[in-house]
Amino acid sequence: MIQASDLTKRFGTAVALDSLTCQVPEGVIYGLVGSNGAGKSTFLRLAAGVYRPDGGTLTVDGAAIWENPAIKEQIAFVPDELYFLPQASLERMSYTYADNFPDFSRERYTELVQTFQLDPRANLNTFSKGMRRQAAIILALSRRPRYLLLDEVFDGLDPIVRTLVRRLIYRDVMDRGASAIISSHSLRELEDTCDQLALLHKGGIVFESDMGDLQTSLIKLQVAFGPECAADFTEEPFTTLGLDVVDFNRMGRVATLIVRGTATDATARLAALNPAPVLVEVLPLSLEEVFLYEMEAIGYRFGDVLESPQTPQAPQSQEVAS
Amino acid sequence: MTNPTNPATRLFSPKLYREALRQLRFPALLLGGIALILTLLIPIVTRIGSGPTAFATMAVSGLQLLSFSIALMYLLPLVLTWNLFRFGNARNASDYYHALPIKRSALFTTLVAAVITWIWVTCAVTLLAGSATYALLGATVPYSLLPGLVGFLFTAGLFATAGVALGMAITGTTFSNIVVSLLVLCLPRYVMACFSSMVASIVGNLPSAYVGLFNGRVTNTLFALPGAVMDSNMDRILSSGTNMLYTLVLAAIYLVVGCALFRHRRSESAQVSAPSRLLQHVYRIAITLPVLIALAMAIQSMLTPSSGDSSDIIITSIVFVVLSLIVFCAYELITTKSPRRLLRVLWTYVIVLALAGVFWGSASLTARNELRFTPAANDIAGVQVLDLSYRGSTADLLTSVIGYTDGLNSLDYNTLLLKELELDDPEILKLVAQHLLSETGKDPYMLENPTYDSDQSGLTTVLVRVRTNTGETKYRTLTIPQYISKLDPFIVALLQSPTAAEAMTALPDQGEVRTVTTDMYVMDAGTRTQTKEQLGRQLYDSFVQEYQTLSPEQQFRALYTQLGQSDESSPTVGSLNPVVLTVSGVRGLNSFECGYELGTYFPKTVQLYTRAQSEQLHDLLDEGSADAIGTIMGIMLWKTTDRLSTVNNEWRLEAATAVVEPASPSDPQEPGEPDGDEVAVSIQPTVSADVETPDEPVESDPQPTELFSAVWTDAYKTLTDFRGVDTDAGEPGKEYGITIQQYRQMLDVIKPALGRDLDLTLPYCLDLTGDVDIRSLFSDAGIPNTTITLTQAEGDALLRLVDGIAD
């Protein structure tokens, strides 16, 4: 298990990770989402032993990762910016990996090269961005590592390869009990892939939860009214009931609300509406919605760049973390 | 799986080492291959150019053996270290290397080991292949030099690699890599050299090599090469064990520091010139400091009486300060690309000024302390004469940088004996005290360039170690005039000391002598019948025999020709290009090297030498060597000037005569000879004196060496006139000159007549120094019997030329 406790990393005066605490259990796929500069890549580099923590601890089974070759042997890291030796082919890189990583399996490598249908003798410089990422994934998976750290791993991959990569990760996790930490801005990708998820912002975790049961304080309600209700109602009746409305959208006599609180409490309060709604339904929140509204709640707001009907209105003051 | 508890894995990773070797394969093999090819070509080309005999008798020098492996030694550490360690300049590469399951210390040492391996292998292969080529082609290879040369290459390569690796461990861009690596390699020696040079310049009689801990007596092998090239003891300097040991220690320190800094280097500092603001300040200050240290030295030199106008101090200061500010700002702007940041750090320039001030203050304080050392004679317990002819400059900066290394320049035999003695003769102590009192604090320039009186021929610097009654020991130089008609009182005092006199006039025992060599005129080689070493031994035997017949004073004059050689009673061979026997050997744990000039006291040895010289020329003539032909051409030209006929004794040679007569129809024609208008030119030297056979002893030779003096003097004049004269008319006012144009005309005449495609190029003419036995040359080479058939036009041209020269 990877365990971070009060993990802190600074770059000069900037704090990239600020007392971050989380844990990645065995055999799970752990998703990292967050705003730009939230500290996702920094966390992965710390977990790969590239960076040295400025504070707190980051351990695998209780042993620090930094300057610990025995632990680092169990970790395969695919960074966002890939590195290959100058003028190297995939085959050449496989020998480099074989020399540097004792767990490298040539059998597995051969199998993966065939699966991805890459030319192992071609110069990697001639590969497209997606092909280079496939090459990096092949090399990492050939090691059969206990921990896979994948930074923006789906970036540049076409849908078919993305699915293939996902399946390969699933197989490693299910067959060998490996763990994977995946950072991505593709929320849908993580939603479909991860068992657990952590939302990072400004170096800290906003929330950490199982994907099957997103433990967020937000609920999504759909409320439909009969013809007796005016068609131009606003959110005012809902706020009057004491609901903490984060977002309100109306189409005809059907309103969709994002409310902070519990479903039981909200539905109980809606029962007091007059005219009474003909339908009150609690809808599942998508990961993207959780991300958007949780981030908005902590001051990370977007403008009109998202065209989703559920996108919040642009606030007067826009604050974007650098 | 790597075991973290295993110390080996903390320091070295065999698999990464193999991988790193693989990564360096291309640049190492490319550069190594180029160097190897060039190294192999040099002996082959030399062999073709010089002919088999000359090549076979050639003694290959250490520098020739090193050849292009030197280029590898300087180039590969930079190229290969940068190649492996540049991952620190890019984030993706940095991620990759730092994610490897290996300790950082192991990463550093493993990569350094890979670089060193390639450097050592390529340098060793180049060196050994070059040596083998020389040997295969028949040259005499000094195999005893090889271990020293290998050590030189290995230590210098290791030191350079350590310096660059250290520099790269604490920087994150290519520019800062280069700058900081150069600072790491050069700045300490630069500062030490400037410090000792400055102190020595203030004290005057304190050699810079003996300024406290900062001295140039030992240098790292990387810097020893330029000094070695400029010194006659090059091979010894290159293979100096002291230098190698010092370099190894320095390299080890650099590697340990580099490894420690690499361990603590923040991975995120890739693409950043310095891993922290503090280090950025340090780099900026370090690169600016040398300019202000140079300013301090310039000002100090202007404050001495010999510098003349001191009003230039302000201008010089402004120039250096502006220059230092340019360096300061340029570094910051190049590395950060932020003018705003430059303004924020501008205040650190004050630190540079302060450090330069500290440097100057420290040097001044040290000098002030040294200036106090002027003990009275009765305060001196003893004096050791370390070198009677100290060649190290007292305050020369270059000397300090490259390490003049009087400890490395092997001492001559007599100095070796003399330095073992601590002299306490009252007269010697008195004179030493007088010298210290009068010369301490004097401007070194004034000491080295005094006003001569008519009886003075120059100065000699004597290096002494003075021990006082209080136990204080200091090294100082004494400036001793060379008088024409007498010896300096200090030398006299030494000769009057029985122990000192004995030490000063002894010759090395045959058992102590390892090699005897001499510089032959045409090339540094032996003859067909004798190797260079055999010839040297023979000459030394003769030298010793003649030396033993001399009086003690004559012996002294013979050994120390620079200390009053030119009084009328002892005519010398000539000061222009004296023949020198170089005798080297070992006494106890010390090696020595002496140069004995074959002066007027050694006529038999001189005769042996000139005979060997002629034999060597004869060998070369037989091969049609361009060198020999060029030499003979030159001699012909001298003789047409008829200068040698002025030497009126039985050794006198008269001018060669060029007899030109129309080709007679009745003359037998050789097959293939040209028809038509031809003249036969016989070039024939006439020797007026009886020609003694080489085996006969020289008898009743009134002043045999005057001949050589005259020859050399004349040749020197001719050579002087050749230099820089490249006009048809020649240089006006030169009595003995011959223009290059005339020389070429001469070649145009002779070359077709010989029917050979000779490579007679101008340098052969300019190389002429004339220290040859012309009589032996012409007689042995069979020149009198040589008949060259020329066309009428060629004959006319030659006649015009000869007439013109004679006129």
PDB file of C-alpha atoms in Angstrom, chain A residues 84-85 87-99 104-114 118-125 127 135-136 138-139 142, chain B residues 19 22 25 96:
ATOM      1  CA  PHE A  84      13.709   7.628 -24.902  1.00  0.00           C
ATOM      2  CA  LEU A  85      17.400   7.421 -25.670  1.00  0.00           C
ATOM      3  CA  GLN A  87      17.781   7.705 -31.963  1.00  0.00           C
ATOM      4  CA  ALA A  88      16.637   4.620 -30.084  1.00  0.00           C
ATOM      5  CA  SER A  89      14.155   2.076 -31.316  1.00  0.00           C
ATOM      6  CA  LEU A  90      11.683   0.275 -29.112  1.00  0.00           C
ATOM      7  CA  GLU A  91      13.903  -2.768 -29.285  1.00  0.00           C
ATOM      8  CA  ARG A  92      16.915  -0.758 -28.141  1.00  0.00           C
ATOM      9  CA  MET A  93      14.895   0.681 -25.285  1.00  0.00           C
ATOM     10  CA  SER A  94      13.814  -2.802 -24.287  1.00  0.00           C
ATOM     11  CA  TYR A  95      17.450  -3.728 -23.733  1.00  0.00           C
ATOM     12  CA  THR A  96      17.984  -0.557 -21.739  1.00  0.00           C
ATOM     13  CA  TYR A  97      14.987  -1.469 -19.588  1.00  0.00           C
ATOM     14  CA  ALA A  98      16.204  -5.015 -19.238  1.00  0.00           C
ATOM     15  CA  ASP A  99      19.517  -3.716 -17.936  1.00  0.00           C
ATOM     16  CA  PHE A 104      11.674  -6.701 -17.115  1.00  0.00           C
ATOM     17  CA  SER A 105      10.114  -9.635 -18.967  1.00  0.00           C
ATOM     18  CA  ARG A 106      11.133 -10.090 -22.553  1.00  0.00           C
ATOM     19  CA  GLU A 107       8.317 -12.573 -23.068  1.00  0.00           C
ATOM     20  CA  ARG A 108       5.789 -10.040 -21.925  1.00  0.00           C
ATOM     21  CA  TYR A 109       7.490  -7.374 -24.023  1.00  0.00           C
ATOM     22  CA  THR A 110       7.242  -9.482 -27.156  1.00  0.00           C
ATOM     23  CA  GLU A 111       3.628 -10.207 -26.451  1.00  0.00           C
ATOM     24  CA  LEU A 112       2.808  -6.535 -25.954  1.00  0.00           C
ATOM     25  CA  VAL A 113       4.661  -5.434 -29.059  1.00  0.00           C
ATOM     26  CA  GLN A 114       2.546  -7.871 -31.036  1.00  0.00           C
ATOM     27  CA  LEU A 118       4.309  -1.390 -33.272  1.00  0.00           C
ATOM     28  CA  ASP A 119       7.468  -1.831 -35.287  1.00  0.00           C
ATOM     29  CA  PRO A 120      10.097  -2.513 -32.593  1.00  0.00           C
ATOM     30  CA  ARG A 121      12.969  -1.663 -34.895  1.00  0.00           C
ATOM     31  CA  ALA A 122      11.725   1.704 -36.051  1.00  0.00           C
ATOM     32  CA  ASN A 123      13.321   4.842 -34.671  1.00  0.00           C
ATOM     33  CA  LEU A 124      11.089   6.145 -31.908  1.00  0.00           C
ATOM     34  CA  ASN A 125      11.613   9.660 -33.228  1.00  0.00           C
ATOM     35  CA  PHE A 127       6.620   7.662 -34.052  1.00  0.00           C
ATOM     36  CA  ALA A 135       5.864   2.375 -26.623  1.00  0.00           C
ATOM     37  CA  ALA A 136       6.261   3.762 -23.118  1.00  0.00           C
ATOM     38  CA  ILE A 138       4.677  -1.411 -23.471  1.00  0.00           C
ATOM     39  CA  LEU A 139       7.995  -0.896 -21.699  1.00  0.00           C
ATOM     40  CA  SER A 142       6.701  -5.430 -19.613  1.00  0.00           C
TER      41      SER A 142
ATOM     42  CA  GLU B  19      24.165   0.291 -20.580  1.00  0.00           C
ATOM     43  CA  ARG B  22      26.618   1.185 -24.831  1.00  0.00           C
ATOM     44  CA  ARG B  25      29.819   3.768 -27.897  1.00  0.00           C
ATOM     45  CA  TYR B  96      13.763   8.539 -16.273  1.00  0.00           C
TER      46      TYR B  96
END
